Coordinates of C-alpha atoms in Angstrom, one line a residue:
M1 CA 82.5 44.6 164.2
A2 CA 85.6 42.5 164.5
F3 CA 88.9 43.8 165.9
P4 CA 92.4 42.3 165.5
K5 CA 93.8 40.5 168.6
N6 CA 96.5 43.0 169.2
S7 CA 94.0 45.8 169.1
F8 CA 93.1 45.0 172.8
I9 CA 96.7 45.6 173.7
L10 CA 96.6 49.0 171.9
V11 CA 93.4 49.9 173.6
F12 CA 95.0 49.1 176.9
L13 CA 98.0 51.2 176.1
L14 CA 95.6 54.0 175.0
V15 CA 93.9 53.9 178.4
C16 CA 97.2 53.9 180.1
S17 CA 98.4 56.9 178.2
L18 CA 95.4 59.0 179.0
R19 CA 97.2 60.2 182.1
W20 CA 99.8 61.8 179.9
N21 CA 97.3 63.7 177.7
A22 CA 97.4 66.8 179.8
W23 CA 101.0 67.2 178.6
A24 CA 101.0 65.8 175.1
K25 CA 99.4 67.4 172.1
V26 CA 98.7 66.7 168.4
D27 CA 97.6 69.3 165.8
M28 CA 95.2 68.0 163.0
T29 CA 94.8 69.7 159.6
M30 CA 92.0 68.7 157.2
E31 CA 90.1 70.5 154.5
E32 CA 86.6 71.5 155.3
S33 CA 85.3 70.0 152.1
V34 CA 86.5 68.2 149.0
E35 CA 84.5 68.5 145.8
V36 CA 84.6 66.0 143.0
Y37 CA 82.6 64.9 139.9
L38 CA 80.6 61.8 140.0
G39 CA 82.7 58.8 138.9
D40 CA 86.0 60.6 139.5
I41 CA 88.7 59.9 142.2
A42 CA 88.4 61.8 145.5
D43 CA 91.6 62.5 147.6
I44 CA 91.0 63.5 151.3
P45 CA 94.2 64.5 153.1
C46 CA 94.7 64.1 156.8
Q47 CA 97.8 65.9 158.3
Y48 CA 98.9 65.8 161.9
V49 CA 101.8 67.1 164.0
F50 CA 102.7 65.7 167.4
S51 CA 104.2 68.0 170.1
E52 CA 106.3 65.0 171.3
Q53 CA 107.9 62.2 169.4
A54 CA 105.3 59.4 169.0
R55 CA 106.6 55.9 169.4
A56 CA 103.5 54.4 167.6
V57 CA 100.7 55.9 165.6
M58 CA 97.3 54.4 165.0
I59 CA 95.1 55.9 162.3
Q60 CA 91.4 55.2 161.7
W61 CA 89.0 56.5 159.1
F62 CA 85.3 56.8 159.8
V63 CA 82.3 57.9 157.7
R64 CA 79.0 59.3 159.0
N65 CA 76.0 57.2 158.1
P66 CA 73.3 58.9 156.0
G67 CA 70.5 60.5 157.9
S68 CA 72.0 59.8 161.4
S69 CA 74.7 60.9 163.7
S70 CA 76.3 57.4 163.9
R71 CA 79.6 56.7 162.4
E72 CA 81.1 53.6 160.7
R73 CA 84.8 52.7 160.5
I74 CA 86.1 52.0 157.0
Y75 CA 89.9 51.8 157.7
Y76 CA 92.4 50.9 160.4
G77 CA 96.2 51.2 160.3
D78 CA 99.2 51.3 162.6
N79 CA 103.0 50.7 162.4
T80 CA 102.5 47.0 161.7
Q81 CA 99.4 46.7 159.6
Q82 CA 96.8 48.5 157.4
I83 CA 93.3 47.1 157.1
V84 CA 90.3 48.2 155.0
D85 CA 87.2 47.1 156.8
D86 CA 85.0 44.6 155.1
G87 CA 81.3 44.9 154.5
T88 CA 81.1 48.7 154.0
E89 CA 80.1 50.7 150.9
F90 CA 83.8 51.6 150.5
T91 CA 85.3 48.2 150.6
G92 CA 87.4 47.7 147.5
R93 CA 87.2 51.4 146.6
I94 CA 89.5 53.1 149.1
T95 CA 93.2 53.1 149.8
V96 CA 95.3 55.0 152.4
S97 CA 98.8 56.2 151.7
D98 CA 101.4 58.6 153.2
I99 CA 101.6 62.2 152.2
G100 CA 105.1 62.6 150.9
D101 CA 107.5 64.5 153.2
Q102 CA 104.7 65.6 155.6
E103 CA 103.3 63.7 158.5
G104 CA 99.9 62.5 157.4
V105 CA 97.9 60.2 155.2
L106 CA 95.8 60.5 152.1
L107 CA 92.4 58.7 151.8
T108 CA 91.7 57.9 148.1
I109 CA 88.2 56.9 147.0
Q110 CA 87.8 55.4 143.5
D111 CA 84.7 55.8 141.4
V112 CA 82.9 58.3 143.6
Q113 CA 79.1 57.7 144.0
L114 CA 76.3 60.0 144.9
T115 CA 76.0 58.2 148.2
D116 CA 79.6 59.1 149.0
E117 CA 78.6 62.7 149.8
R118 CA 79.1 62.5 153.6
E119 CA 81.5 63.5 156.4
F120 CA 84.7 61.6 156.6
F121 CA 86.6 61.5 160.0
C122 CA 90.3 60.9 160.4
Q123 CA 91.3 59.8 163.9
V124 CA 95.0 59.8 164.9
N125 CA 96.3 58.3 168.2
G126 CA 99.9 58.7 169.1
M127 CA 99.6 57.0 172.5
A128 CA 101.5 59.1 175.0
A129 CA 102.2 61.7 172.3
G130 CA 98.6 62.6 172.1
N131 CA 95.5 62.0 169.9
G132 CA 93.3 64.0 167.7
E133 CA 90.4 63.9 165.1
G134 CA 89.5 65.9 162.1
K135 CA 86.7 65.7 159.4
T136 CA 86.1 66.6 155.8
H137 CA 82.8 66.9 154.0
L138 CA 83.0 65.1 150.6
R139 CA 80.7 66.8 148.0
V140 CA 79.8 65.1 144.8
F141 CA 78.6 66.9 141.6
D142 CA 77.0 65.8 138.4
P143 CA 75.7 68.4 135.8
P144 CA 72.2 68.1 134.5
E145 CA 71.3 67.0 131.0
A146 CA 70.6 69.7 128.4
S147 CA 67.5 71.7 129.4
V148 CA 64.3 71.1 127.5
I149 CA 62.0 74.1 126.9
E150 CA 58.5 73.8 125.3
G151 CA 56.2 76.7 124.5
V152 CA 52.5 76.8 124.2
H153 CA 51.4 76.2 120.6
A154 CA 48.0 77.8 120.8
G155 CA 47.6 81.6 120.6
I156 CA 47.3 83.6 123.8
S157 CA 45.0 86.6 123.8
V158 CA 45.9 89.9 125.4
T159 CA 42.3 90.1 126.7
N160 CA 42.9 87.3 129.2
E161 CA 42.5 88.7 132.7
L162 CA 44.9 86.2 134.5
P163 CA 48.5 85.2 133.6
S164 CA 48.4 82.4 131.0
R165 CA 50.7 79.4 130.7
I166 CA 53.6 80.4 128.4
A167 CA 56.1 77.6 128.5
S168 CA 57.7 74.8 130.6
C169 CA 61.4 74.1 131.3
E170 CA 62.9 70.8 132.6
A171 CA 66.4 70.0 133.9
R172 CA 66.9 66.3 134.4
N173 CA 69.4 64.1 136.3
S174 CA 71.5 66.6 138.2
F175 CA 73.2 66.5 141.6
P176 CA 72.8 68.5 143.7
K177 CA 69.4 70.2 142.8
P178 CA 69.7 72.8 140.0
N179 CA 67.8 76.1 139.8
I180 CA 65.8 77.5 136.9
T181 CA 65.4 81.1 135.9
W182 CA 63.1 82.5 133.2
Y183 CA 64.1 85.2 130.7
R184 CA 62.2 87.5 128.4
D185 CA 64.7 88.5 125.7
S186 CA 67.7 89.2 127.9
S187 CA 65.9 90.3 131.0
P188 CA 65.2 87.8 133.9
L189 CA 61.6 87.4 135.0
T190 CA 60.7 87.5 138.7
P191 CA 57.3 86.5 140.1
T192 CA 54.9 89.5 140.1
H193 CA 51.4 89.3 141.4
G194 CA 48.9 89.3 138.6
Q195 CA 51.6 89.4 135.9
I196 CA 54.2 86.6 136.4
N197 CA 53.9 83.3 138.2
V198 CA 56.6 80.6 138.3
V199 CA 55.6 77.1 139.4
T200 CA 58.5 74.7 140.3
L201 CA 58.4 71.0 140.8
V202 CA 61.4 69.1 142.3
T203 CA 61.7 65.3 142.0
R204 CA 64.3 63.1 143.6
E205 CA 64.8 60.1 141.4
S206 CA 65.5 56.6 142.8
S207 CA 69.0 56.9 141.4
G208 CA 69.6 59.9 143.7
F209 CA 69.5 62.5 140.9
Y210 CA 67.3 65.6 140.9
T211 CA 64.8 66.6 138.2
V212 CA 63.4 70.1 138.3
Q213 CA 60.4 71.2 136.3
S214 CA 59.4 74.9 136.0
E215 CA 56.3 76.4 134.4
L216 CA 56.1 80.1 133.4
Q217 CA 52.7 81.8 133.6
Y218 CA 52.6 85.3 132.0
K219 CA 50.1 88.0 131.2
V220 CA 50.8 88.8 127.6
A221 CA 50.6 92.2 125.9
K222 CA 50.7 93.2 122.2
E223 CA 54.4 94.0 122.6
D224 CA 55.2 90.3 123.4
K225 CA 54.5 89.2 119.8
D226 CA 58.2 89.5 119.0
A227 CA 59.6 88.7 122.4
L228 CA 61.8 85.6 122.9
F229 CA 61.5 83.5 126.0
S230 CA 64.1 81.2 127.4
C231 CA 65.1 79.4 130.6
E232 CA 68.5 79.2 132.3
V233 CA 69.6 76.3 134.4
S234 CA 72.2 77.0 137.1
Y235 CA 74.0 74.1 138.8
Y236 CA 76.9 73.5 141.1
V237 CA 80.3 72.1 140.0
P238 CA 83.6 71.7 141.9
E239 CA 84.8 75.0 140.5
G240 CA 81.6 76.9 141.5
V241 CA 78.4 77.5 139.7
R242 CA 77.7 77.1 136.0
T243 CA 74.7 78.1 133.9
A244 CA 73.3 76.7 130.7
K245 CA 70.7 78.5 128.6
S246 CA 68.0 76.8 126.6
K247 CA 67.0 77.6 123.1
V248 CA 64.7 80.6 122.7
I249 CA 61.0 80.3 121.8
N250 CA 58.4 82.7 120.5
I251 CA 54.7 82.7 121.5
T252 CA 51.7 83.5 119.5
V253 CA 49.9 86.6 120.8
H254 CA 46.4 87.4 119.7
F255 CA 45.3 91.1 119.7
P256 CA 42.6 93.1 117.8
T257 CA 43.2 95.2 114.7
T258 CA 43.5 98.9 115.3
I259 CA 45.4 100.1 112.1
I260 CA 45.2 99.0 108.5
E261 CA 47.8 99.8 105.9
L262 CA 47.2 99.5 102.2
W263 CA 50.1 99.8 99.7
K264 CA 51.2 98.9 96.2
E265 CA 53.2 95.7 96.2
S266 CA 54.0 95.8 92.4
P267 CA 55.2 97.2 90.1
Q268 CA 57.9 99.2 91.8
G269 CA 57.8 102.9 91.1
L270 CA 55.3 104.6 88.8
V271 CA 52.4 102.7 87.1
K272 CA 51.7 102.9 83.4
E273 CA 48.9 101.7 81.2
G274 CA 49.0 98.0 80.5
D275 CA 50.7 97.1 83.8
T276 CA 49.4 94.5 86.3
V277 CA 49.1 96.2 89.7
E278 CA 49.1 94.3 93.0
L279 CA 47.7 96.0 96.1
R280 CA 48.4 94.5 99.5
C281 CA 46.5 95.1 102.7
Q282 CA 47.8 94.5 106.2
G283 CA 46.4 95.2 109.7
D284 CA 48.2 95.2 113.0
G285 CA 45.9 92.6 114.5
N286 CA 46.6 88.9 115.1
P287 CA 45.3 86.7 113.7
P288 CA 44.7 88.9 110.5
P289 CA 41.1 89.7 110.0
P290 CA 39.3 89.2 106.6
F291 CA 39.7 92.2 104.3
T292 CA 37.3 93.8 101.8
F293 CA 38.5 96.0 98.9
N294 CA 36.6 98.7 97.1
R295 CA 37.1 102.1 95.3
E296 CA 36.3 105.2 97.4
Q297 CA 33.7 106.4 94.8
E298 CA 32.1 102.9 94.7
Q299 CA 32.1 101.8 98.4
E300 CA 29.1 99.5 97.9
T301 CA 30.9 97.5 95.2
A302 CA 33.4 95.0 96.6
L303 CA 36.3 94.2 94.3
E304 CA 37.3 90.6 93.8
A305 CA 40.4 89.9 95.8
S306 CA 42.4 87.0 97.3
D307 CA 42.8 87.2 101.1
D308 CA 44.9 90.4 101.6
T309 CA 45.8 91.0 97.9
L310 CA 43.9 92.8 95.1
V311 CA 45.2 92.3 91.6
L312 CA 44.3 94.8 88.8
R313 CA 45.3 93.5 85.3
E314 CA 46.2 95.6 82.3
V315 CA 45.2 98.9 83.9
I316 CA 44.1 101.9 82.0
R317 CA 44.0 105.6 83.0
G318 CA 40.4 105.2 84.0
D319 CA 41.5 102.8 86.8
S320 CA 43.1 105.8 88.7
G321 CA 41.5 106.7 92.0
V322 CA 41.5 106.0 95.7
Y323 CA 41.3 102.4 96.8
Q324 CA 40.2 101.2 100.2
C325 CA 40.8 98.1 102.4
R326 CA 38.4 97.4 105.3
S327 CA 38.2 94.9 108.1
L328 CA 35.6 94.1 110.7
D329 CA 36.5 93.0 114.3
L330 CA 34.2 90.1 115.1
D331 CA 34.6 90.8 118.9
T332 CA 34.0 94.5 119.0
Y333 CA 32.3 94.9 115.6
E334 CA 34.5 97.9 115.0
Q335 CA 35.5 98.6 111.3
V336 CA 39.0 99.8 110.5
T337 CA 39.8 101.2 107.0
G338 CA 43.0 101.9 105.1
D339 CA 43.3 103.7 101.7
M340 CA 45.7 104.8 99.1
Q341 CA 45.8 106.8 95.8
L342 CA 46.6 104.9 92.6
T343 CA 47.6 106.9 89.6
I344 CA 47.9 105.3 86.1
H345 CA 50.2 107.2 83.8
Y346 CA 49.9 107.2 80.1
L347 CA 51.6 108.3 76.8
D348 CA 49.5 108.6 73.7
P349 CA 50.9 107.7 70.2
A350 CA 53.1 110.3 68.7
V351 CA 51.6 112.6 66.0
V352 CA 54.0 113.8 63.4
V353 CA 53.3 116.8 61.1
P354 CA 53.8 116.5 58.1
K355 CA 52.3 113.1 58.1
D356 CA 53.9 110.1 56.3
S357 CA 56.0 111.9 53.7
E358 CA 56.8 115.3 52.3
I359 CA 58.4 116.5 49.0
L360 CA 60.9 119.4 49.0
L361 CA 62.7 121.1 46.2
K362 CA 66.4 121.6 46.6
G363 CA 67.1 124.7 48.7
E364 CA 63.6 124.7 50.4
S365 CA 63.2 124.5 54.2
L366 CA 60.7 122.6 56.4
T367 CA 59.7 122.5 60.1
A368 CA 58.4 119.1 61.3
T369 CA 56.7 118.6 64.7
C370 CA 56.2 115.6 66.9
N371 CA 53.8 115.6 69.8
A372 CA 52.5 112.9 72.2
L373 CA 49.9 113.6 75.0
S374 CA 51.2 112.3 78.4
S375 CA 50.5 112.5 82.1
L376 CA 54.2 113.0 82.8
E377 CA 56.9 115.3 81.3
T378 CA 58.3 114.0 78.0
A379 CA 61.5 114.3 76.0
T380 CA 61.7 114.1 72.2
V381 CA 64.7 113.1 70.1
W382 CA 64.9 112.9 66.3
F383 CA 66.9 110.3 64.5
K384 CA 68.0 109.6 60.9
N385 CA 69.7 106.4 60.0
R386 CA 69.9 105.7 63.8
Q387 CA 72.0 108.9 64.2
Q388 CA 70.6 111.7 66.4
V389 CA 69.8 114.8 64.3
G390 CA 67.7 116.9 66.7
K391 CA 66.1 117.4 70.1
G392 CA 62.7 118.8 71.1
H393 CA 59.3 118.3 69.5
M394 CA 60.3 120.5 66.5
L395 CA 62.8 119.6 63.7
F396 CA 64.1 122.3 61.4
L397 CA 65.3 121.3 57.9
Q398 CA 66.8 124.3 56.0
D399 CA 68.2 124.6 52.5
A400 CA 67.4 121.1 51.6
T401 CA 69.9 119.0 49.6
Y402 CA 69.9 115.4 48.4
D403 CA 71.5 114.5 51.7
T404 CA 68.5 115.9 53.5
A405 CA 66.3 113.2 52.0
G406 CA 65.4 110.1 54.1
E407 CA 63.2 108.9 56.9
Y408 CA 63.2 110.9 60.2
V409 CA 62.0 109.2 63.3
C410 CA 61.0 111.0 66.5
E411 CA 61.1 109.1 69.8
V412 CA 59.2 110.4 72.7
T413 CA 60.2 109.0 76.2
V414 CA 59.3 109.7 79.8
S415 CA 62.5 109.9 81.9
S416 CA 60.7 109.2 85.2
L417 CA 59.1 106.1 83.7
P418 CA 61.5 104.3 81.2
G419 CA 58.9 101.8 80.1
L420 CA 56.7 104.5 78.7
H421 CA 57.7 105.5 75.1
T422 CA 56.3 106.1 71.6
S423 CA 57.6 107.1 68.2
G424 CA 56.5 108.5 64.8
S425 CA 58.2 109.2 61.5
V426 CA 58.1 111.3 58.3
H427 CA 59.7 110.5 55.0
I428 CA 61.4 113.5 53.3
I429 CA 61.9 113.5 49.5
V430 CA 64.1 116.2 47.9
Q431 CA 63.5 116.8 44.2
G432 CA 66.0 118.5 41.8
A433 CA 68.2 118.3 38.8
P434 CA 71.0 115.6 38.8
Q435 CA 74.1 116.4 40.8
M436 CA 77.5 114.8 40.5
K437 CA 80.5 115.3 42.6
D438 CA 83.2 117.6 41.0
A439 CA 81.1 117.9 37.9
D440 CA 82.7 121.3 37.1
R441 CA 86.2 119.9 37.0
E442 CA 87.4 117.7 34.2
V443 CA 89.1 114.5 35.2
E444 CA 92.5 114.1 33.5
M445 CA 94.7 111.0 33.3
D446 CA 97.6 109.4 31.4
E447 CA 97.5 105.8 30.3
G448 CA 99.5 103.5 28.0
T449 CA 98.2 102.7 24.5
G450 CA 96.4 99.4 24.3
K451 CA 95.2 99.3 27.9
W452 CA 91.6 99.4 29.2
V453 CA 90.5 102.1 31.6
N454 CA 87.4 102.2 33.8
L455 CA 85.5 105.4 34.1
S456 CA 82.8 105.7 36.8
C457 CA 80.0 108.3 37.2
E458 CA 77.5 108.7 40.1
A459 CA 74.6 111.1 40.0
H460 CA 72.1 112.0 42.8
A461 CA 68.7 113.3 41.9
H462 CA 64.9 112.8 42.4
P463 CA 63.3 111.8 40.2
L464 CA 66.0 109.2 39.6
P465 CA 68.3 110.2 36.7
T466 CA 69.4 108.2 33.7
I467 CA 73.1 108.2 32.7
S468 CA 74.4 108.2 29.1
W469 CA 78.1 108.3 27.8
T470 CA 79.7 110.0 24.9
V471 CA 83.2 108.8 24.0
T472 CA 85.5 110.3 21.3
G473 CA 88.9 108.9 20.3
S474 CA 88.1 105.2 20.8
Q475 CA 85.7 102.9 19.2
S476 CA 86.3 100.2 21.8
W477 CA 84.3 100.9 24.9
R478 CA 81.4 99.4 26.8
E479 CA 79.3 99.9 29.9
V480 CA 80.3 97.3 32.5
L481 CA 78.1 98.4 35.5
T482 CA 74.9 100.2 36.0
R483 CA 73.1 100.4 39.4
A484 CA 70.3 102.5 40.8
T485 CA 69.6 103.2 44.5
E486 CA 66.8 105.2 46.1
H487 CA 68.5 108.5 45.4
S488 CA 71.3 107.9 42.9
T489 CA 72.4 106.1 39.8
I490 CA 75.9 104.7 39.2
S491 CA 77.4 103.8 35.8
V492 CA 80.9 102.4 34.9
V493 CA 82.3 102.1 31.4
S494 CA 85.5 100.4 30.2
V495 CA 87.4 102.2 27.4
K496 CA 90.4 100.9 25.4
V497 CA 93.1 103.5 25.0
T498 CA 94.1 103.7 21.3
S499 CA 94.7 107.4 21.2
D500 CA 93.8 110.5 23.2
I501 CA 90.3 110.1 24.5
T502 CA 87.5 112.5 25.6
A503 CA 84.5 111.0 27.5
F504 CA 81.3 112.7 28.8
C505 CA 78.9 111.3 31.5
N506 CA 75.4 112.8 31.0
A507 CA 72.9 112.5 33.9
T508 CA 69.3 113.5 33.1
N509 CA 65.9 113.6 34.7
D510 CA 62.7 115.7 34.3
I511 CA 64.1 118.6 36.1
G512 CA 67.6 119.0 34.5
T513 CA 70.9 117.6 33.3
E514 CA 74.4 117.4 34.7
T515 CA 77.6 116.5 32.7
K516 CA 81.0 115.4 33.8
S517 CA 84.0 115.1 31.5
F518 CA 87.1 112.8 31.4
S519 CA 90.3 113.4 29.4
I520 CA 92.8 110.5 28.7
R521 CA 96.2 111.1 27.1
A522 CA 97.6 108.1 25.4
I523 CA 101.2 107.2 26.0
P524 CA 103.0 105.0 23.4
M525 CA 104.4 101.7 24.7
V526 CA 108.3 101.6 24.5
T527 CA 110.4 98.4 24.8
S528 CA 113.6 99.0 26.7
T529 CA 116.4 96.9 28.3
A530 CA 116.5 96.5 31.9
P531 CA 117.9 99.7 33.5
Y532 CA 121.4 99.6 34.7
S533 CA 121.7 99.6 38.5
P534 CA 124.8 101.5 39.7
A535 CA 124.6 99.7 43.0
E536 CA 124.6 96.3 41.3
G537 CA 127.5 97.3 38.9
N538 CA 129.6 98.5 41.8
G539 CA 129.1 95.2 43.5
V540 CA 130.3 93.2 40.5
I541 CA 133.4 95.5 40.0
I542 CA 134.4 95.0 43.6
V543 CA 134.2 91.2 43.3
V544 CA 136.3 91.3 40.1
I545 CA 138.9 93.5 41.8
I546 CA 139.1 91.1 44.8
L547 CA 139.6 88.1 42.4
C548 CA 142.3 89.9 40.4
I549 CA 144.2 90.7 43.6
L550 CA 144.0 87.1 44.7
L551 CA 145.3 85.9 41.3
L552 CA 148.2 88.5 41.4
A553 CA 149.1 87.3 44.9
I554 CA 149.2 83.7 43.8
L555 CA 151.2 84.6 40.7
G556 CA 153.7 86.6 42.7
S557 CA 154.2 83.7 45.1
V558 CA 155.0 81.3 42.2
L559 CA 157.4 83.8 40.6
Y560 CA 159.2 84.3 43.9
F561 CA 159.5 80.5 44.4
L562 CA 161.0 80.1 40.9
H563 CA 163.4 82.9 41.4
K564 CA 164.6 81.4 44.7
K565 CA 165.2 78.2 42.8
G566 CA 167.2 80.0 40.2
K567 CA 165.0 79.0 37.3
I568 CA 164.2 82.6 36.3
P569 CA 167.0 84.9 35.1
C570 CA 166.6 88.6 36.0
G571 CA 166.6 91.1 33.1
R572 CA 165.5 94.6 32.4
S573 CA 163.1 93.9 29.5
G574 CA 159.4 93.9 30.2
K575 CA 159.0 90.5 28.5
Q576 CA 160.9 87.4 29.4
E577 CA 160.7 84.0 27.8
I578 CA 162.2 80.9 29.5
T579 CA 162.7 77.9 27.4
K580 CA 164.3 74.5 28.1
E581 CA 165.6 72.2 25.5
N582 CA 163.6 69.3 26.8
P583 CA 160.4 70.6 28.1
N584 CA 158.0 68.5 30.1
K585 CA 154.8 68.8 31.9
D586 CA 156.5 70.4 34.9
D587 CA 158.0 73.3 32.9
I588 CA 156.4 76.7 33.4
V589 CA 156.2 79.5 30.9
V590 CA 155.2 83.0 32.2
E591 CA 154.5 86.1 30.1
M592 CA 153.9 89.4 31.9
K593 CA 152.5 92.5 30.3
T594 CA 152.1 95.7 32.2
N595 CA 149.9 98.6 31.1
T596 CA 148.9 100.4 34.2
K597 CA 147.2 103.3 32.5
T598 CA 144.8 101.2 30.5
E599 CA 143.8 99.1 33.4
D600 CA 143.0 102.1 35.6
A601 CA 140.9 103.7 32.9
R602 CA 138.9 100.5 32.4
L603 CA 138.3 100.2 36.2
L604 CA 137.2 103.8 36.5
K605 CA 134.7 103.4 33.7
G606 CA 133.2 100.4 35.4
V607 CA 132.8 102.2 38.7
N608 CA 131.2 105.2 37.1
G609 CA 128.6 103.1 35.4
D610 CA 129.6 104.0 31.8
K611 CA 128.6 101.7 29.1
N612 CA 130.5 100.9 25.9
G613 CA 128.8 101.9 22.6
P614 CA 128.4 99.5 19.8
S615 CA 131.7 100.6 18.3
D616 CA 133.7 99.7 21.5
Q617 CA 132.6 96.1 21.7

C-alpha cells in the first residue's frame, strides 16, 4: 500500500503528539447502521468534536474485509489533500464531503452492491488535539421476486396415516434471507408432530442472493376439501419487515361416501302429468361413487340413468312413488341409500251437464254443472263471450230470455299448479215468439213531402223469424236491407213521403208474431225568402249613419269656407239659390232641405227591423 511522501511527516507528528493525548480529547458520533436498497446511494456520516482547537485534521476511512477481522483503507484526507485509494472495490464509487455547519464528513457510496454490506470505520486524528475512531455497519436490502406456490394435483386421501405433501412455495433472489410461513385459510400453520411438517431449503446463489424453498406436509381431513392454503414471505427492508402473500390454492381431498341425497332437479314446484322430471343424486364422498336408481317397490329393477341423473319423460299418475339412489363403496363394500317421494298430479277433462247443447223456452230455468277429477283442489269459472258470468262448478240460468242464449264455457284450474287446467262448454238455445224493442209503442215522426225515409226493424227469436212490411199512404217504398244473424233478423225499408204514412213491421216464426208500427206526418214544402236578420240589419244601418255623418261634416266644411269668402248671402228662407251671370266649372250650387221628423222616422224603422209592404216601395 503506497503512502504519500508527506505522510511520513504526519506520522512523525502523530508520534510526537502522543504525549499530549492524556490531556486532549475528541468525541466521535456515528450511526450504528445505515440501511439502503441495492443499487441506491448510501450516506455514512462521521461527526467529531475536539476538546481543543485542532491545527490539522487527518481523516481516513477503512472497511472490514469479508470473513476476516482485517481492514482495508479506502480514503485518506487532510487539510491539503483528499485521496480515494486505488485498487479497492470502492474506487470510483465513493466521495467524502463536509457535513454542512457541523464538524464531520460524509462518506457517499454510489450504486451500492451486495458485497458492500460491511463495517465502515472513520478514523479522525487531530494531532495534539486528540484522535478517535467510530464505525457504522452498512446493511443492503433487495426484496425477493413474487413468491411461487404450487399445489399437489393428485387427490389426497384422508385414510393416509402420515402427513402428505400438500404444496411447495419458493421465494427467489432476496437479500438478506427471507422467511416463509404457511396458512390454512387465514390461520398460520406451525409444525405439529404427526399432523404438520414444514421442510425448508435455503440456497445462496453465486450472485449473493438467497433462494428459499418450503414444502408443506399435512394430514388432511374431510373438512379440508374447501380449505384454501397459501404461503407468506417475510423479508427485511430499510423501513423494517414486509410481507407478501402468494395466491391461494385448493387441494383435492378423497373421502368415502357416508350420506346420499336424492332430490328433484326439475321442474320446479309441483309435477303434473306430461312433464319431464329430472332426479339428481349426490353423495358426500369424493370422488363421487357410481349411482344406481330404482323404485322402492321394484328394488331389483334398475332404472336407466346417466351418471347421477335420472330422467322420466312424459310422466303419468302411475309414475308416482318412492324413488331410491344407491352407491357402493369399493373400499369398505358398504352400501349407502337415499330416497324421495315423487307425486304426479293430474286433472281429468271437464264434464259438463247438460252435454253439448240445451234448448229452453223463454222464461224457463236451467242448472248446468262442470266437474273435473283432480289430485289437487280446483276452481271453476264460467264465461260467456269471454265475460265472466259465474263461479263454482254449478251455473244457474233463471227466467231465460233471448239474451240468455249462447255458448257457456267453464274453465277449471288448479291455483297451486297454474299449468294444470281444462275446460268444457254447453250451448244454450232459447225458443220463443219474435220480440222487438219498444214494439208496444208506435214510432211517430214528421218529414217533408217528397223526401225518402228509412224505417228499420230488428226482431229476436228462435226459430229465426221472417219480417214483412205493410205500408199505407205511399206507393213508393222498397226494402233496402235484410240481414239475419244467429238469433235475430234485421230489415230496413225506404219510403217516399207523399202524404201521411202508416207502416207496420211484422215478425213471424212458428211460435208467434210481433208487430211494430210507424206513423209519418207529411209536411208540405214551402218556398220562402231568406229570413231577415236583425243583427245584420242593425249593422247596415250603423254603417249608413256613419257615412251620412261624414258627408254632413264635409258639406258643412264647404259651406263654412264659402261663407267666409263671402260667396253665400245669409237669409231666413230654408231654400237658397246662388247664381252667377257667367257660371263656370268652379261655380257651386247648393240646395238644402231639412225634414228632421221624416228622417228620424225612417231611421227608427230600419233599426226595429220593419219591412216596407209592397205599397210603400
